[in-house]
Amino acid sequence: MTSVHREAIRTARSVVVKIGTTALTTPSGVFDAGRLAALVEAIEGRMKAGSDLVIVSSGAIAAGIEPLGLSRRPTDLATKQAAASVGQVALVNAWSSAFAAYDRTVGQVLLTAHDISMRVQHNNAQRTLDRLRALHAVAIVNENDTVATNEIRFGDNDRLSALVAQLVVADALILLSDIDGLYDGDPRKASSDNPARFIPEVAAHGDLEGVVAGRGSHLGTGGMASKLSSALLAADAGVPVLLAAASDAAAALSDASVGTVFAPRPERMSARRFWVRHAAESHGALTLDDGAVRAVVKHRRSLLPAGITAVAGRFHEGDVVDLRGLDGQTVARGVVAYEASELAAIIGRSTPDLPAELRRPAVHADDLVAS
C-alpha cells in the first residue's frame, strides 16, 4: 500500500503525532502507562531515524479519574477541569518517565483556543515550540482543560493537532487512536448484509461520498467525525495526514503502510492565510453585495467599502471578520483595515468620493481567504 503521499509521510522530517485518549487507557478507562511506553518506543524509532516530532497528547482528564476516586469521566465543566488539573501531572510525568529511558527531555505546552486565535499568543506558542525543538526537547502539547470553557475550547485534540501541524510547519500529521483508518460506516456495527468499506486514501472530496462519521467514545471528546474534519483541515493547509490505530504505531511511524492517508493540497497555505481561515476568532461580519462577492471569491480582489451593505460587530483595525453574501452565508474571511464605526460610516461609497486618508480597501486581497 504505497503512494506518493505515504512516501511523503514516511520521509517527513517534521512530524506532529496526535495520541488519542483511548490509546492511553484500558477498556475500563484507567490510564495505562504501559501503553504510553509502547507508543514512546515507536516514536523514539522515528526520532532516531532523523525526524523531529511534536506530540499532541490527550488523556489528561482520563488520567485524573482514578486519583480523584471518580467512577467515570465527569460531565460537568468544573469536575472536568479538576480532573484535568490532577491528570495533567500524571500524564506529563508518564511521558517524561518513558522518554527518560532514551535520555530525552520533555516539555509541556498547554494551549487554549484563545491562544491560537489571537495573533500575538499564536506567535508566542510558535516560538516556544520551535525553541523546544531546537533544544532537542520533546514537546508534549495538550489543550489546557483546567482553564478552557465550553465557549473557547478546541472541542478535541484532533483539531488542536491540525492547528499545531501548521503552527510548527510540520511535513506530516499522524493521528493515532483506537481506529485503524477511515471507513464509509462504523466497522463495529458492520455485518455481512451491511459491510463497512475501508478507504485507504482520500485524494479528493469525491472519495468521501457515502462516508458516515460518528462521534467519540465516553472517554474522549473526538471520534471519526472529529478526526475526519481535522484531517481535512490539515490537508487543506498542505499537510499530508495519516489516520491509523495506536496499535499500529510502529508501522505508521516507520513506513506509513497502515491506515488512511489524506492527500494535501498541492501548494502549502501560508501561516498567515491559514490563521485567518481556520484559527483566528471572528470579531464581526461584513455583508457584501453580489458584485463584491464575485470580486472577492472569483477574482481574489480586495474588498472596497463600496461593495459593503452592512457592518456587524465591534471590531478594530487588524481584527479578522467574516465576509457574507446577501443571503447571510459566509463566503470568505479577512483582516479588516478599519474600526467598525469608521467603516460603517463609509460603506456603499465609491473610493473617489472618500477623503484621501480613507481611500484604502476594507480588506486587502493579501488578507482575504475565501471559504
Coordinates of C-alpha atoms in Angstrom, one line a residue:
M1 CA 0.0 0.0 0.0
T2 CA 2.3 2.7 -1.3
S3 CA 1.6 6.1 -2.7
V4 CA 3.4 9.4 -3.2
H5 CA 1.5 10.8 -0.1
R6 CA 2.5 7.8 2.1
E7 CA 6.1 8.3 0.9
A8 CA 5.9 11.9 1.9
I9 CA 4.7 10.9 5.4
R10 CA 7.4 8.2 5.6
T11 CA 10.2 10.7 4.7
A12 CA 8.8 13.7 6.6
R13 CA 11.4 15.4 8.7
S14 CA 9.0 17.4 10.9
V15 CA 6.0 15.4 12.2
V16 CA 3.1 16.1 14.6
V17 CA 1.8 12.9 16.2
K18 CA -1.6 13.1 18.0
I19 CA -2.3 10.4 20.6
G20 CA -6.0 9.8 21.5
T21 CA -7.3 9.1 24.9
T22 CA -8.3 5.5 24.1
A23 CA -4.7 4.8 23.0
L24 CA -3.6 5.6 26.6
T25 CA -6.3 3.9 28.6
T26 CA -7.6 0.4 29.3
P27 CA -11.1 -0.6 28.1
S28 CA -12.4 0.3 31.5
G29 CA -11.0 3.8 31.2
V30 CA -8.0 3.6 33.5
F31 CA -4.9 5.4 32.4
D32 CA -2.3 2.9 31.3
A33 CA 1.4 4.0 31.5
G34 CA 2.4 0.8 29.8
R35 CA 0.5 1.7 26.6
L36 CA 2.2 5.1 26.6
A37 CA 5.6 3.5 27.0
A38 CA 4.9 1.3 23.9
L39 CA 4.0 4.4 21.9
V40 CA 7.2 6.1 23.0
E41 CA 9.2 3.2 21.7
A42 CA 7.7 3.6 18.3
I43 CA 8.1 7.4 18.5
E44 CA 11.7 7.0 19.5
G45 CA 12.3 4.8 16.5
R46 CA 11.1 7.6 14.2
M47 CA 13.2 10.2 16.0
K48 CA 16.3 8.0 15.7
A49 CA 15.7 7.8 12.0
G50 CA 16.1 11.6 11.9
S51 CA 12.6 13.1 12.2
D52 CA 11.7 15.9 14.6
L53 CA 8.4 15.1 16.4
V54 CA 5.9 17.2 18.4
I55 CA 3.3 15.2 20.3
V56 CA -0.3 16.3 20.9
S57 CA -1.5 14.1 23.8
S58 CA -5.0 13.6 25.0
G59 CA -5.7 11.7 28.2
A60 CA -5.4 14.4 31.0
I61 CA -9.0 14.1 32.2
A62 CA -8.9 10.3 31.9
A63 CA -5.6 10.2 33.9
G64 CA -7.3 12.2 36.7
I65 CA -10.3 9.9 37.1
E66 CA -8.7 7.2 39.2
P67 CA -6.6 9.5 41.5
L68 CA -9.8 11.5 42.3
G69 CA -11.8 8.4 43.0
L70 CA -14.2 9.1 40.2
S71 CA -16.1 6.2 38.7
R72 CA -16.4 7.6 35.2
R73 CA -15.4 10.6 33.1
P74 CA -17.1 13.7 34.5
T75 CA -19.6 15.6 32.5
D76 CA -19.7 19.0 34.3
L77 CA -17.1 21.6 33.4
A78 CA -15.8 22.2 37.0
T79 CA -15.1 18.5 37.6
K80 CA -13.6 18.1 34.2
Q81 CA -11.2 21.0 35.0
A82 CA -10.3 19.4 38.3
A83 CA -9.7 16.0 36.8
A84 CA -7.5 17.7 34.1
S85 CA -5.6 19.5 36.8
V86 CA -4.7 16.2 38.6
G87 CA -4.4 14.3 35.3
Q88 CA -2.0 16.7 33.6
V89 CA 0.6 16.0 36.3
A90 CA 0.2 12.2 35.9
L91 CA 0.2 12.5 32.1
V92 CA 3.3 14.6 31.7
N93 CA 5.2 12.6 34.3
A94 CA 4.3 9.4 32.4
W95 CA 5.7 10.9 29.1
S96 CA 8.7 12.2 31.0
S97 CA 9.5 8.8 32.5
A98 CA 9.0 7.0 29.3
F99 CA 11.3 9.3 27.3
A100 CA 13.9 9.3 30.1
A101 CA 14.7 5.7 29.1
Y102 CA 16.0 7.2 25.9
D103 CA 17.8 10.2 27.6
R104 CA 15.2 12.6 26.2
T105 CA 13.7 15.6 28.0
V106 CA 10.1 16.6 27.5
G107 CA 8.4 20.0 27.8
Q108 CA 4.7 20.6 28.3
V109 CA 2.8 23.1 26.3
L110 CA -0.8 23.8 27.3
L111 CA -2.9 25.8 24.8
T112 CA -6.5 27.0 24.6
A113 CA -8.4 28.0 21.5
H114 CA -7.9 31.6 22.5
D115 CA -4.1 31.2 22.4
I116 CA -4.3 30.1 18.8
S117 CA -7.0 32.6 17.7
M118 CA -5.1 35.7 18.9
R119 CA -2.1 36.5 16.7
V120 CA 0.3 37.5 19.4
Q121 CA -0.3 34.4 21.5
H122 CA -0.3 32.3 18.3
N123 CA 3.2 33.6 17.5
N124 CA 4.4 33.1 21.1
A125 CA 3.2 29.5 21.0
Q126 CA 5.0 29.0 17.7
R127 CA 8.3 30.4 19.2
T128 CA 8.0 28.2 22.2
L129 CA 7.5 25.0 20.2
D130 CA 10.3 26.0 17.8
R131 CA 12.7 26.6 20.7
L132 CA 11.9 23.4 22.4
R133 CA 12.7 21.5 19.2
A134 CA 15.9 23.5 18.7
L135 CA 16.9 22.4 22.3
H136 CA 16.1 18.8 21.4
A137 CA 13.3 18.5 23.9
V138 CA 10.1 16.7 23.0
A139 CA 7.1 19.0 23.2
I140 CA 4.0 17.4 24.7
V141 CA 1.0 19.6 23.7
N142 CA -2.4 19.4 25.2
E143 CA -5.5 21.6 25.5
N144 CA -5.4 23.5 28.7
D145 CA -8.6 21.9 30.1
T146 CA -8.1 23.5 33.5
V147 CA -8.9 26.9 32.2
A148 CA -10.8 26.3 28.9
T149 CA -14.5 26.8 28.9
N150 CA -17.2 25.4 26.6
E151 CA -17.1 28.7 24.7
I152 CA -13.3 28.7 23.9
R153 CA -12.5 25.0 23.6
F154 CA -10.9 23.5 20.6
G155 CA -13.5 20.7 21.2
D156 CA -11.0 18.0 21.0
N157 CA -7.3 17.4 20.4
D158 CA -7.8 16.3 16.8
R159 CA -8.4 19.8 15.7
L160 CA -5.6 21.1 18.0
S161 CA -3.2 18.7 16.3
A162 CA -4.1 20.1 12.9
L163 CA -3.6 23.6 14.1
V164 CA -0.2 22.7 15.7
A165 CA 0.9 21.0 12.5
Q166 CA 0.5 24.3 10.7
L167 CA 1.9 26.2 13.6
V168 CA 5.2 24.3 13.5
V169 CA 5.2 24.0 9.7
A170 CA 5.2 20.2 10.0
D171 CA 5.7 18.0 7.0
A172 CA 3.1 15.4 8.1
L173 CA 0.4 14.8 10.7
I174 CA -0.2 11.3 12.1
L175 CA -3.4 10.7 14.1
L176 CA -3.3 7.7 16.4
S177 CA -6.3 6.3 18.2
D178 CA -8.4 3.1 18.5
I179 CA -9.5 3.5 14.9
D180 CA -7.4 1.8 12.2
G181 CA -8.5 4.1 9.4
L182 CA -11.4 5.6 7.6
Y183 CA -14.5 3.5 6.7
D184 CA -17.7 4.6 5.0
G185 CA -19.5 3.4 8.1
D186 CA -18.9 2.2 11.6
P187 CA -16.9 -1.1 11.3
R188 CA -18.0 -2.1 14.8
K189 CA -21.6 -2.2 13.6
A190 CA -20.9 -3.8 10.2
S191 CA -22.4 -7.1 9.1
S192 CA -22.4 -9.3 6.1
D193 CA -25.5 -7.5 4.9
N194 CA -24.2 -4.1 5.7
P195 CA -20.4 -4.2 5.5
A196 CA -18.1 -1.2 6.2
R197 CA -15.7 -0.3 3.3
F198 CA -12.2 0.7 4.3
I199 CA -10.9 3.8 2.5
P200 CA -7.1 3.7 2.1
E201 CA -6.7 7.1 0.6
V202 CA -8.6 10.4 0.4
A203 CA -7.3 12.3 -2.6
A204 CA -10.4 14.4 -3.3
H205 CA -13.8 15.1 -1.6
G206 CA -15.4 12.6 -4.0
D207 CA -13.6 9.9 -2.1
L208 CA -15.8 10.7 0.9
E209 CA -19.0 10.1 -0.9
G210 CA -21.2 7.9 1.3
V211 CA -19.0 8.2 4.4
V212 CA -20.9 8.4 7.7
A213 CA -18.7 9.6 10.5
G214 CA -19.7 9.0 14.1
R215 CA -18.9 10.7 17.4
G216 CA -16.3 9.6 20.0
S217 CA -16.1 7.2 23.0
H218 CA -17.2 8.0 26.5
L219 CA -13.5 8.6 27.4
G220 CA -12.6 11.1 24.8
T221 CA -14.2 14.0 23.0
G222 CA -13.2 13.1 19.5
G223 CA -14.5 10.4 17.2
M224 CA -14.4 9.7 13.5
A225 CA -16.3 12.9 12.7
S226 CA -13.6 14.9 14.6
K227 CA -10.7 13.0 13.0
L228 CA -12.1 13.4 9.5
S229 CA -12.7 17.1 10.0
S230 CA -9.2 17.7 11.4
A231 CA -7.5 15.6 8.7
L232 CA -9.2 17.6 6.0
L233 CA -8.3 20.9 7.8
A234 CA -4.6 19.9 7.9
A235 CA -4.7 18.6 4.3
D236 CA -6.3 21.9 3.2
A237 CA -3.2 23.6 4.7
G238 CA -0.9 21.4 2.6
V239 CA 0.0 18.9 5.3
P240 CA -0.4 15.1 4.4
V241 CA -2.2 13.2 7.1
L242 CA -2.2 9.6 8.2
L243 CA -5.1 8.2 10.3
A244 CA -4.2 4.9 12.0
A245 CA -4.6 2.8 15.1
A246 CA -2.3 3.3 18.0
S247 CA -1.7 -0.5 18.0
D248 CA -0.2 0.0 14.5
A249 CA 2.0 2.9 15.7
A250 CA 5.3 1.2 14.8
A251 CA 4.2 0.8 11.1
A252 CA 2.5 4.2 11.0
L253 CA 5.6 5.9 12.2
S254 CA 8.1 3.9 10.2
D255 CA 6.8 3.3 6.7
A256 CA 3.2 4.7 6.8
S257 CA 2.0 1.4 5.4
V258 CA -1.2 1.3 7.5
G259 CA -4.3 3.4 8.0
T260 CA -5.8 6.0 5.7
V261 CA -3.8 8.8 4.1
F262 CA -5.2 12.2 3.3
A263 CA -3.6 13.9 0.3
P264 CA -2.6 17.6 0.9
R265 CA -3.5 20.5 -1.4
P266 CA -0.7 21.0 -4.0
E267 CA 0.6 24.2 -2.5
R268 CA 1.1 24.9 1.1
M269 CA -1.0 27.6 2.6
S270 CA 0.9 30.4 4.3
A271 CA 0.8 30.5 8.0
R272 CA -1.0 33.9 7.9
R273 CA -3.7 32.7 5.5
F274 CA -4.2 29.5 7.5
W275 CA -4.6 31.6 10.7
V276 CA -7.1 33.8 9.0
R277 CA -9.1 30.9 7.6
H278 CA -9.0 28.3 10.4
A279 CA -7.6 29.6 13.6
A280 CA -8.5 33.3 14.2
E281 CA -11.5 34.3 16.1
S282 CA -14.0 36.3 14.2
H283 CA -14.8 39.7 15.7
G284 CA -17.6 40.7 13.3
A285 CA -19.1 40.4 9.9
L286 CA -19.4 42.5 6.7
T287 CA -22.3 41.9 4.3
L288 CA -21.3 42.2 0.6
D289 CA -23.4 43.0 -2.4
D290 CA -23.3 40.4 -5.3
G291 CA -20.7 42.3 -7.2
A292 CA -18.3 42.4 -4.2
V293 CA -18.9 38.7 -3.6
R294 CA -17.8 37.9 -7.2
A295 CA -14.8 40.2 -6.9
V296 CA -13.6 38.6 -3.6
V297 CA -14.4 34.9 -4.3
K298 CA -13.9 34.5 -8.1
H299 CA -11.3 37.2 -8.8
R300 CA -9.5 37.3 -5.4
R301 CA -9.7 41.1 -5.4
S302 CA -9.6 43.5 -2.4
L303 CA -12.9 44.4 -0.8
L304 CA -13.7 48.0 -1.1
P305 CA -16.2 50.0 1.1
A306 CA -18.4 50.5 -1.9
G307 CA -19.3 46.8 -2.0
I308 CA -20.3 46.6 1.6
T309 CA -24.0 46.9 2.5
A310 CA -23.8 46.3 6.3
V311 CA -21.4 46.1 9.2
A312 CA -21.9 43.9 12.3
G313 CA -19.8 43.5 15.5
R314 CA -17.4 45.6 17.4
F315 CA -14.0 45.1 15.7
H316 CA -10.8 47.1 15.4
E317 CA -8.3 47.5 12.6
G318 CA -6.4 44.3 12.3
D319 CA -9.1 42.0 13.5
V320 CA -10.5 39.1 11.5
V321 CA -14.1 39.4 10.3
D322 CA -16.4 37.2 8.3
L323 CA -17.5 38.3 4.8
R324 CA -21.1 37.3 4.0
G325 CA -23.3 37.5 0.9
L326 CA -26.7 39.0 0.9
D327 CA -28.1 35.5 1.8
G328 CA -26.1 35.5 5.1
Q329 CA -23.7 32.8 4.0
T330 CA -20.0 33.3 4.8
V331 CA -18.0 33.5 1.6
A332 CA -14.6 34.5 3.0
R333 CA -12.7 35.8 6.0
G334 CA -10.2 38.6 6.2
V335 CA -8.3 41.1 8.2
V336 CA -10.2 44.3 8.3
A337 CA -8.4 47.7 7.8
Y338 CA -10.9 49.9 9.7
E339 CA -12.6 50.2 13.1
A340 CA -16.2 49.1 13.0
S341 CA -17.6 52.6 13.5
E342 CA -15.2 54.1 10.9
L343 CA -16.2 51.5 8.3
A344 CA -19.9 51.8 9.0
A345 CA -19.8 55.5 8.1
I346 CA -18.3 54.9 4.6
I347 CA -19.9 51.7 3.3
G348 CA -21.5 51.9 -0.1
R349 CA -19.4 54.9 -1.1
S350 CA -17.0 54.7 -4.1
T351 CA -13.3 55.3 -3.5
P352 CA -13.1 58.7 -5.3
D353 CA -15.8 60.1 -3.1
L354 CA -13.9 59.3 0.1
P355 CA -11.3 61.5 1.9
A356 CA -7.7 60.7 0.9
E357 CA -7.0 59.0 4.3
L358 CA -9.9 56.6 3.8
R359 CA -9.1 55.5 0.2
R360 CA -7.9 52.1 1.1
P361 CA -9.6 48.6 0.9
A362 CA -11.8 47.5 3.7
V363 CA -9.9 44.1 3.4
H364 CA -6.9 43.8 1.2
A365 CA -6.6 40.9 -1.2
D366 CA -3.5 39.7 0.6
D367 CA -5.5 39.4 3.8
L368 CA -8.5 37.6 2.3
V369 CA -9.2 33.8 2.3
A370 CA -12.3 32.5 0.5
S371 CA -14.4 29.9 2.3

